[in-house]
Amino acid sequence: LPQQDQEALLPFVTDLESALRALIDEDAGATEKRAKAPSAKTAAAAPTRILRKIEKSAEEVAAERGRASDRLAQAKDDDLSFQERAQAKRDEYRIQTTRAELEAKAEGKRADELREIREQALSKVDDKEDEKSEAEEEEEEEEEEGQE
């Protein structure tokens, strides 16, 4: 081609070359994407794999829920046995305090009885001493009367 025609065609050829390079790059990208993209078999199996993962997760959640339920039941049993032990201790304390109060009352009654017996004994002793004193006084009076 003559020089002048070549120069006139140069922008067109440059544009054509750019477009061709873009197509080649695009095709290379598509090829790369196809290489990275799963095969039809793999793509068809993907929902099954996802479903299996979901089922496995659901099983794990159910198992964890069961373990949590067991732990909750055990905690309730532990709490109940703790409450039962606490109630037993309260009952035992109440029994001990009631017993101590009854013993104190009984001892108080015994002490009152002993005090009363002692007072009666002292009263009797005092009465006897008074009688003895009176008898002595009477004897002295009689002796004095006898001496007069």
N, C-alpha and C. Protein backbone atom coordinates (compact mmCIF):
# COMPACT_ATOMS: atom_id res chain seq x y z
N LEU A 1 0.83 -1.17 0.00
CA LEU A 1 0.00 0.00 0.00
C LEU A 1 0.89 1.24 0.00
N PRO A 2 0.36 2.25 -0.64
CA PRO A 2 1.15 3.46 -0.64
C PRO A 2 1.21 4.05 0.78
N GLN A 3 2.21 4.80 1.00
CA GLN A 3 2.49 5.40 2.30
C GLN A 3 1.30 6.19 2.80
N GLN A 4 0.69 6.91 1.98
CA GLN A 4 -0.42 7.75 2.36
C GLN A 4 -1.61 6.89 2.81
N ASP A 5 -1.88 5.80 2.18
CA ASP A 5 -2.98 4.90 2.55
C ASP A 5 -2.67 4.22 3.90
N GLN A 6 -1.38 3.89 4.04
CA GLN A 6 -0.98 3.26 5.31
C GLN A 6 -1.21 4.21 6.47
N GLU A 7 -0.87 5.47 6.28
CA GLU A 7 -1.05 6.45 7.33
C GLU A 7 -2.53 6.68 7.61
N ALA A 8 -3.36 6.61 6.59
CA ALA A 8 -4.79 6.80 6.76
C ALA A 8 -5.40 5.60 7.49
N LEU A 9 -4.87 4.45 7.23
CA LEU A 9 -5.39 3.23 7.87
C LEU A 9 -4.82 3.02 9.28
N LEU A 10 -3.75 3.70 9.63
CA LEU A 10 -3.09 3.51 10.92
C LEU A 10 -4.04 3.69 12.10
N PRO A 11 -4.84 4.76 12.23
CA PRO A 11 -5.76 4.87 13.37
C PRO A 11 -6.77 3.72 13.39
N PHE A 12 -7.24 3.32 12.21
CA PHE A 12 -8.19 2.22 12.16
C PHE A 12 -7.55 0.92 12.63
N VAL A 13 -6.33 0.68 12.18
CA VAL A 13 -5.60 -0.53 12.57
C VAL A 13 -5.30 -0.49 14.07
N THR A 14 -4.95 0.66 14.59
CA THR A 14 -4.67 0.80 16.02
C THR A 14 -5.93 0.50 16.82
N ASP A 15 -7.05 1.03 16.38
CA ASP A 15 -8.32 0.75 17.07
C ASP A 15 -8.68 -0.73 16.98
N LEU A 16 -8.44 -1.28 15.78
CA LEU A 16 -8.73 -2.70 15.58
C LEU A 16 -7.83 -3.55 16.47
N GLU A 17 -6.56 -3.16 16.56
CA GLU A 17 -5.60 -3.89 17.40
C GLU A 17 -6.01 -3.79 18.87
N SER A 18 -6.44 -2.65 19.32
CA SER A 18 -6.89 -2.46 20.71
C SER A 18 -8.12 -3.31 20.99
N ALA A 19 -9.04 -3.30 20.03
CA ALA A 19 -10.26 -4.09 20.21
C ALA A 19 -9.93 -5.57 20.25
N LEU A 20 -9.01 -5.99 19.39
CA LEU A 20 -8.60 -7.39 19.35
C LEU A 20 -7.91 -7.78 20.66
N ARG A 21 -7.02 -6.92 21.17
CA ARG A 21 -6.37 -7.21 22.46
C ARG A 21 -7.41 -7.30 23.59
N ALA A 22 -8.40 -6.42 23.56
CA ALA A 22 -9.45 -6.45 24.57
C ALA A 22 -10.22 -7.76 24.50
N LEU A 23 -10.53 -8.19 23.27
CA LEU A 23 -11.23 -9.47 23.11
C LEU A 23 -10.38 -10.63 23.61
N ILE A 24 -9.09 -10.59 23.32
CA ILE A 24 -8.18 -11.66 23.77
C ILE A 24 -8.12 -11.66 25.30
N ASP A 25 -7.98 -10.47 25.89
CA ASP A 25 -7.95 -10.38 27.36
C ASP A 25 -9.26 -10.85 27.97
N GLU A 26 -10.36 -10.46 27.32
CA GLU A 26 -11.67 -10.87 27.82
C GLU A 26 -11.83 -12.38 27.73
N ASP A 27 -11.38 -12.95 26.62
CA ASP A 27 -11.46 -14.39 26.45
C ASP A 27 -10.56 -15.10 27.46
N ALA A 28 -9.40 -14.53 27.71
CA ALA A 28 -8.50 -15.12 28.71
C ALA A 28 -9.14 -15.07 30.09
N GLY A 29 -9.80 -13.96 30.39
CA GLY A 29 -10.50 -13.84 31.67
C GLY A 29 -11.64 -14.84 31.77
N ALA A 30 -12.37 -15.00 30.68
CA ALA A 30 -13.47 -15.96 30.68
C ALA A 30 -12.94 -17.38 30.84
N THR A 31 -11.83 -17.66 30.19
CA THR A 31 -11.22 -18.99 30.31
C THR A 31 -10.78 -19.22 31.75
N GLU A 32 -10.19 -18.18 32.31
CA GLU A 32 -9.75 -18.28 33.71
C GLU A 32 -10.94 -18.49 34.64
N LYS A 33 -12.02 -17.75 34.36
CA LYS A 33 -13.23 -17.91 35.17
C LYS A 33 -13.80 -19.31 35.00
N ARG A 34 -13.78 -19.81 33.74
CA ARG A 34 -14.27 -21.17 33.51
C ARG A 34 -13.41 -22.18 34.25
N ALA A 35 -12.12 -21.94 34.30
CA ALA A 35 -11.22 -22.85 35.01
C ALA A 35 -11.49 -22.81 36.51
N LYS A 36 -11.81 -21.62 37.00
CA LYS A 36 -12.11 -21.49 38.43
C LYS A 36 -13.53 -21.93 38.74
N ALA A 37 -14.43 -21.82 37.80
CA ALA A 37 -15.83 -22.17 38.02
C ALA A 37 -15.95 -23.68 38.19
N PRO A 38 -16.87 -24.12 39.06
CA PRO A 38 -17.04 -25.55 39.25
C PRO A 38 -17.62 -26.20 38.00
N SER A 39 -17.34 -27.47 37.90
CA SER A 39 -17.89 -28.20 36.76
C SER A 39 -19.38 -28.36 36.97
N ALA A 40 -20.06 -28.81 35.97
CA ALA A 40 -21.50 -29.01 36.07
C ALA A 40 -21.81 -30.03 37.15
N LYS A 41 -20.98 -31.05 37.26
CA LYS A 41 -21.18 -32.09 38.27
C LYS A 41 -20.99 -31.49 39.67
N THR A 42 -19.93 -30.70 39.82
CA THR A 42 -19.65 -30.06 41.10
C THR A 42 -20.75 -29.05 41.43
N ALA A 43 -21.18 -28.31 40.45
CA ALA A 43 -22.23 -27.31 40.66
C ALA A 43 -23.54 -27.99 41.04
N ALA A 44 -23.81 -29.15 40.46
CA ALA A 44 -25.03 -29.88 40.78
C ALA A 44 -24.96 -30.45 42.20
N ALA A 45 -23.76 -30.81 42.64
CA ALA A 45 -23.59 -31.38 43.97
C ALA A 45 -23.57 -30.31 45.06
N ALA A 46 -23.38 -29.06 44.70
CA ALA A 46 -23.28 -27.98 45.69
C ALA A 46 -24.51 -27.88 46.58
N PRO A 47 -25.73 -27.91 46.06
CA PRO A 47 -26.89 -27.84 46.96
C PRO A 47 -26.93 -29.01 47.94
N THR A 48 -26.52 -30.17 47.48
CA THR A 48 -26.50 -31.34 48.37
C THR A 48 -25.48 -31.13 49.49
N ARG A 49 -24.30 -30.61 49.12
CA ARG A 49 -23.27 -30.33 50.14
C ARG A 49 -23.77 -29.29 51.13
N ILE A 50 -24.39 -28.26 50.62
CA ILE A 50 -24.92 -27.20 51.49
C ILE A 50 -26.00 -27.77 52.40
N LEU A 51 -26.86 -28.62 51.83
CA LEU A 51 -27.92 -29.25 52.62
C LEU A 51 -27.31 -30.13 53.71
N ARG A 52 -26.26 -30.89 53.37
CA ARG A 52 -25.59 -31.72 54.39
C ARG A 52 -24.99 -30.86 55.49
N LYS A 53 -24.38 -29.74 55.12
CA LYS A 53 -23.81 -28.84 56.12
C LYS A 53 -24.90 -28.29 57.03
N ILE A 54 -26.04 -27.93 56.43
CA ILE A 54 -27.15 -27.42 57.22
C ILE A 54 -27.66 -28.50 58.17
N GLU A 55 -27.82 -29.73 57.64
CA GLU A 55 -28.28 -30.84 58.49
C GLU A 55 -27.30 -31.11 59.62
N LYS A 56 -26.00 -31.08 59.29
CA LYS A 56 -24.98 -31.31 60.32
C LYS A 56 -25.04 -30.21 61.37
N SER A 57 -25.20 -28.97 60.92
CA SER A 57 -25.32 -27.86 61.87
C SER A 57 -26.56 -28.03 62.73
N ALA A 58 -27.66 -28.46 62.11
CA ALA A 58 -28.90 -28.67 62.87
C ALA A 58 -28.71 -29.78 63.90
N GLU A 59 -28.00 -30.85 63.51
CA GLU A 59 -27.72 -31.94 64.46
C GLU A 59 -26.85 -31.43 65.62
N GLU A 60 -25.84 -30.62 65.29
CA GLU A 60 -24.97 -30.07 66.33
C GLU A 60 -25.77 -29.16 67.26
N VAL A 61 -26.65 -28.36 66.68
CA VAL A 61 -27.49 -27.47 67.50
C VAL A 61 -28.41 -28.30 68.39
N ALA A 62 -29.01 -29.36 67.82
CA ALA A 62 -29.89 -30.22 68.61
C ALA A 62 -29.11 -30.91 69.73
N ALA A 63 -27.90 -31.38 69.41
CA ALA A 63 -27.07 -32.02 70.43
C ALA A 63 -26.70 -31.02 71.52
N GLU A 64 -26.34 -29.81 71.13
CA GLU A 64 -25.99 -28.78 72.11
C GLU A 64 -27.21 -28.42 72.94
N ARG A 65 -28.38 -28.36 72.29
CA ARG A 65 -29.61 -28.07 73.02
C ARG A 65 -29.87 -29.18 74.04
N GLY A 66 -29.65 -30.44 73.63
CA GLY A 66 -29.81 -31.56 74.55
C GLY A 66 -28.85 -31.47 75.72
N ARG A 67 -27.59 -31.15 75.43
CA ARG A 67 -26.60 -31.00 76.51
C ARG A 67 -26.98 -29.86 77.43
N ALA A 68 -27.45 -28.75 76.84
CA ALA A 68 -27.88 -27.61 77.66
C ALA A 68 -29.08 -27.99 78.52
N SER A 69 -30.00 -28.76 77.93
CA SER A 69 -31.17 -29.21 78.69
C SER A 69 -30.73 -30.11 79.85
N ASP A 70 -29.76 -31.01 79.57
CA ASP A 70 -29.24 -31.88 80.63
C ASP A 70 -28.57 -31.06 81.73
N ARG A 71 -27.78 -30.06 81.32
CA ARG A 71 -27.12 -29.21 82.31
C ARG A 71 -28.14 -28.44 83.13
N LEU A 72 -29.21 -27.97 82.47
CA LEU A 72 -30.26 -27.25 83.18
C LEU A 72 -30.97 -28.17 84.17
N ALA A 73 -31.27 -29.40 83.74
CA ALA A 73 -31.92 -30.36 84.64
C ALA A 73 -31.01 -30.67 85.82
N GLN A 74 -29.71 -30.85 85.55
CA GLN A 74 -28.76 -31.13 86.62
C GLN A 74 -28.68 -29.94 87.57
N ALA A 75 -28.68 -28.73 87.01
CA ALA A 75 -28.63 -27.53 87.85
C ALA A 75 -29.88 -27.44 88.72
N LYS A 76 -31.04 -27.79 88.13
CA LYS A 76 -32.27 -27.78 88.91
C LYS A 76 -32.20 -28.82 90.02
N ASP A 77 -31.67 -30.03 89.69
CA ASP A 77 -31.52 -31.06 90.71
C ASP A 77 -30.57 -30.59 91.80
N ASP A 78 -29.44 -29.99 91.38
CA ASP A 78 -28.48 -29.49 92.35
C ASP A 78 -29.12 -28.41 93.22
N ASP A 79 -29.87 -27.51 92.58
CA ASP A 79 -30.54 -26.44 93.33
C ASP A 79 -31.57 -27.03 94.28
N LEU A 80 -32.30 -28.04 93.80
CA LEU A 80 -33.31 -28.67 94.64
C LEU A 80 -32.65 -29.37 95.81
N SER A 81 -31.56 -30.11 95.53
CA SER A 81 -30.89 -30.79 96.64
C SER A 81 -30.27 -29.76 97.59
N PHE A 82 -29.80 -28.64 97.05
CA PHE A 82 -29.27 -27.58 97.91
C PHE A 82 -30.39 -27.03 98.79
N GLN A 83 -31.56 -26.81 98.17
CA GLN A 83 -32.69 -26.30 98.94
C GLN A 83 -33.13 -27.32 99.98
N GLU A 84 -33.11 -28.60 99.61
CA GLU A 84 -33.50 -29.64 100.57
C GLU A 84 -32.50 -29.68 101.73
N ARG A 85 -31.20 -29.59 101.40
CA ARG A 85 -30.19 -29.58 102.47
C ARG A 85 -30.36 -28.36 103.36
N ALA A 86 -30.62 -27.21 102.74
CA ALA A 86 -30.82 -25.98 103.52
C ALA A 86 -32.05 -26.11 104.41
N GLN A 87 -33.13 -26.68 103.87
CA GLN A 87 -34.34 -26.88 104.67
C GLN A 87 -34.06 -27.84 105.81
N ALA A 88 -33.31 -28.91 105.54
CA ALA A 88 -32.98 -29.87 106.60
C ALA A 88 -32.15 -29.19 107.69
N LYS A 89 -31.22 -28.34 107.28
CA LYS A 89 -30.40 -27.63 108.27
C LYS A 89 -31.27 -26.67 109.09
N ARG A 90 -32.21 -25.98 108.41
CA ARG A 90 -33.11 -25.09 109.15
C ARG A 90 -33.97 -25.89 110.14
N ASP A 91 -34.48 -27.04 109.68
CA ASP A 91 -35.28 -27.89 110.57
C ASP A 91 -34.46 -28.37 111.76
N GLU A 92 -33.22 -28.80 111.47
CA GLU A 92 -32.35 -29.27 112.55
C GLU A 92 -32.07 -28.15 113.54
N TYR A 93 -31.80 -26.95 113.04
CA TYR A 93 -31.55 -25.81 113.91
C TYR A 93 -32.79 -25.51 114.75
N ARG A 94 -33.97 -25.54 114.11
CA ARG A 94 -35.22 -25.28 114.83
C ARG A 94 -35.42 -26.32 115.94
N ILE A 95 -35.13 -27.58 115.62
CA ILE A 95 -35.27 -28.65 116.63
C ILE A 95 -34.31 -28.41 117.78
N GLN A 96 -33.06 -28.07 117.45
CA GLN A 96 -32.07 -27.83 118.50
C GLN A 96 -32.47 -26.65 119.37
N THR A 97 -32.92 -25.57 118.75
CA THR A 97 -33.30 -24.41 119.56
C THR A 97 -34.52 -24.71 120.40
N THR A 98 -35.48 -25.44 119.84
CA THR A 98 -36.67 -25.82 120.62
C THR A 98 -36.27 -26.71 121.78
N ARG A 99 -35.39 -27.67 121.51
CA ARG A 99 -34.92 -28.56 122.58
C ARG A 99 -34.21 -27.75 123.66
N ALA A 100 -33.35 -26.82 123.24
CA ALA A 100 -32.62 -26.00 124.21
C ALA A 100 -33.60 -25.15 125.03
N GLU A 101 -34.61 -24.59 124.35
CA GLU A 101 -35.60 -23.80 125.08
C GLU A 101 -36.36 -24.66 126.08
N LEU A 102 -36.76 -25.86 125.65
CA LEU A 102 -37.48 -26.75 126.56
C LEU A 102 -36.61 -27.16 127.74
N GLU A 103 -35.33 -27.46 127.45
CA GLU A 103 -34.41 -27.81 128.53
C GLU A 103 -34.23 -26.65 129.48
N ALA A 104 -34.12 -25.44 128.92
CA ALA A 104 -33.97 -24.26 129.77
C ALA A 104 -35.21 -24.06 130.62
N LYS A 105 -36.38 -24.27 130.02
CA LYS A 105 -37.61 -24.15 130.81
C LYS A 105 -37.66 -25.21 131.89
N ALA A 106 -37.27 -26.44 131.52
CA ALA A 106 -37.27 -27.52 132.50
C ALA A 106 -36.28 -27.22 133.61
N GLU A 107 -35.10 -26.74 133.22
CA GLU A 107 -34.10 -26.39 134.23
C GLU A 107 -34.61 -25.23 135.08
N GLY A 108 -35.28 -24.29 134.42
CA GLY A 108 -35.86 -23.16 135.16
C GLY A 108 -36.90 -23.65 136.14
N LYS A 109 -37.74 -24.59 135.69
CA LYS A 109 -38.75 -25.16 136.60
C LYS A 109 -38.07 -25.91 137.73
N ARG A 110 -37.04 -26.69 137.37
CA ARG A 110 -36.31 -27.41 138.41
C ARG A 110 -35.65 -26.43 139.36
N ALA A 111 -35.09 -25.38 138.79
CA ALA A 111 -34.45 -24.37 139.64
C ALA A 111 -35.50 -23.71 140.53
N ASP A 112 -36.68 -23.41 139.92
CA ASP A 112 -37.76 -22.83 140.72
C ASP A 112 -38.19 -23.80 141.82
N GLU A 113 -38.33 -25.08 141.44
CA GLU A 113 -38.72 -26.09 142.43
C GLU A 113 -37.67 -26.19 143.53
N LEU A 114 -36.39 -26.23 143.11
CA LEU A 114 -35.31 -26.32 144.10
C LEU A 114 -35.31 -25.08 144.99
N ARG A 115 -35.52 -23.92 144.38
CA ARG A 115 -35.55 -22.68 145.14
C ARG A 115 -36.72 -22.73 146.14
N GLU A 116 -37.85 -23.21 145.66
CA GLU A 116 -39.02 -23.31 146.52
C GLU A 116 -38.77 -24.31 147.66
N ILE A 117 -38.17 -25.45 147.34
CA ILE A 117 -37.86 -26.45 148.37
C ILE A 117 -36.88 -25.86 149.38
N ARG A 118 -35.87 -25.16 148.85
CA ARG A 118 -34.88 -24.54 149.73
C ARG A 118 -35.56 -23.51 150.64
N GLU A 119 -36.42 -22.69 150.02
CA GLU A 119 -37.14 -21.69 150.82
C GLU A 119 -38.02 -22.36 151.87
N GLN A 120 -38.67 -23.44 151.49
CA GLN A 120 -39.50 -24.17 152.45
C GLN A 120 -38.64 -24.74 153.57
N ALA A 121 -37.48 -25.30 153.17
CA ALA A 121 -36.58 -25.87 154.17
C ALA A 121 -36.08 -24.77 155.10
N LEU A 122 -35.69 -23.63 154.49
CA LEU A 122 -35.22 -22.52 155.31
C LEU A 122 -36.35 -22.01 156.20
N SER A 123 -37.53 -21.97 155.65
CA SER A 123 -38.68 -21.54 156.43
C SER A 123 -38.92 -22.49 157.60
N LYS A 124 -38.81 -23.80 157.32
CA LYS A 124 -38.99 -24.79 158.39
C LYS A 124 -37.90 -24.62 159.44
N VAL A 125 -36.66 -24.42 158.95
CA VAL A 125 -35.56 -24.22 159.89
C VAL A 125 -35.81 -22.97 160.71
N ASP A 126 -36.23 -21.91 160.03
CA ASP A 126 -36.54 -20.67 160.74
C ASP A 126 -37.67 -20.90 161.75
N ASP A 127 -38.70 -21.63 161.30
CA ASP A 127 -39.82 -21.93 162.20
C ASP A 127 -39.33 -22.72 163.41
N LYS A 128 -38.48 -23.72 163.14
CA LYS A 128 -37.97 -24.53 164.25
C LYS A 128 -37.10 -23.68 165.17
N GLU A 129 -36.29 -22.82 164.55
CA GLU A 129 -35.45 -21.95 165.37
C GLU A 129 -36.33 -21.00 166.18
N ASP A 130 -37.37 -20.49 165.53
CA ASP A 130 -38.31 -19.62 166.25
C ASP A 130 -38.97 -20.38 167.40
N GLU A 131 -39.40 -21.60 167.08
CA GLU A 131 -40.03 -22.42 168.12
C GLU A 131 -39.03 -22.69 169.25
N LYS A 132 -37.79 -22.99 168.83
CA LYS A 132 -36.75 -23.26 169.83
C LYS A 132 -36.50 -22.01 170.65
N SER A 133 -36.43 -20.87 169.96
CA SER A 133 -36.22 -19.61 170.66
C SER A 133 -37.37 -19.33 171.60
N GLU A 134 -38.58 -19.54 171.10
CA GLU A 134 -39.75 -19.32 171.94
C GLU A 134 -39.74 -20.27 173.13
N ALA A 135 -39.35 -21.51 172.83
CA ALA A 135 -39.30 -22.50 173.93
C ALA A 135 -38.25 -22.08 174.94
N GLU A 136 -37.12 -21.62 174.46
CA GLU A 136 -36.07 -21.17 175.37
C GLU A 136 -36.54 -19.95 176.16
N GLU A 137 -37.21 -19.05 175.46
CA GLU A 137 -37.72 -17.86 176.14
C GLU A 137 -38.74 -18.25 177.20
N GLU A 138 -39.60 -19.19 176.83
CA GLU A 138 -40.60 -19.65 177.80
C GLU A 138 -39.91 -20.30 179.00
N GLU A 139 -38.87 -21.10 178.68
CA GLU A 139 -38.13 -21.74 179.77
C GLU A 139 -37.48 -20.67 180.65
N GLU A 140 -36.91 -19.69 180.00
CA GLU A 140 -36.27 -18.62 180.75
C GLU A 140 -37.30 -17.87 181.59
N GLU A 141 -38.46 -17.63 180.99
CA GLU A 141 -39.52 -16.94 181.72
C GLU A 141 -39.98 -17.80 182.90
N GLU A 142 -40.10 -19.09 182.63
CA GLU A 142 -40.52 -20.00 183.70
C GLU A 142 -39.46 -20.03 184.79
N GLU A 143 -38.19 -20.03 184.37
CA GLU A 143 -37.12 -20.03 185.36
C GLU A 143 -37.15 -18.73 186.15
N GLU A 144 -37.38 -17.65 185.44
CA GLU A 144 -37.45 -16.37 186.12
C GLU A 144 -38.65 -16.34 187.06
N GLU A 145 -39.75 -16.88 186.60
CA GLU A 145 -40.93 -16.93 187.45
C GLU A 145 -40.67 -17.86 188.64
N GLY A 146 -39.95 -18.94 188.32
CA GLY A 146 -39.62 -19.89 189.39
C GLY A 146 -38.66 -19.26 190.36
N GLN A 147 -37.80 -18.40 189.96
CA GLN A 147 -36.84 -17.77 190.84
C GLN A 147 -37.51 -16.67 191.64
N GLU A 148 -38.52 -16.12 191.13
CA GLU A 148 -39.21 -15.05 191.85
C GLU A 148 -40.00 -15.68 192.90
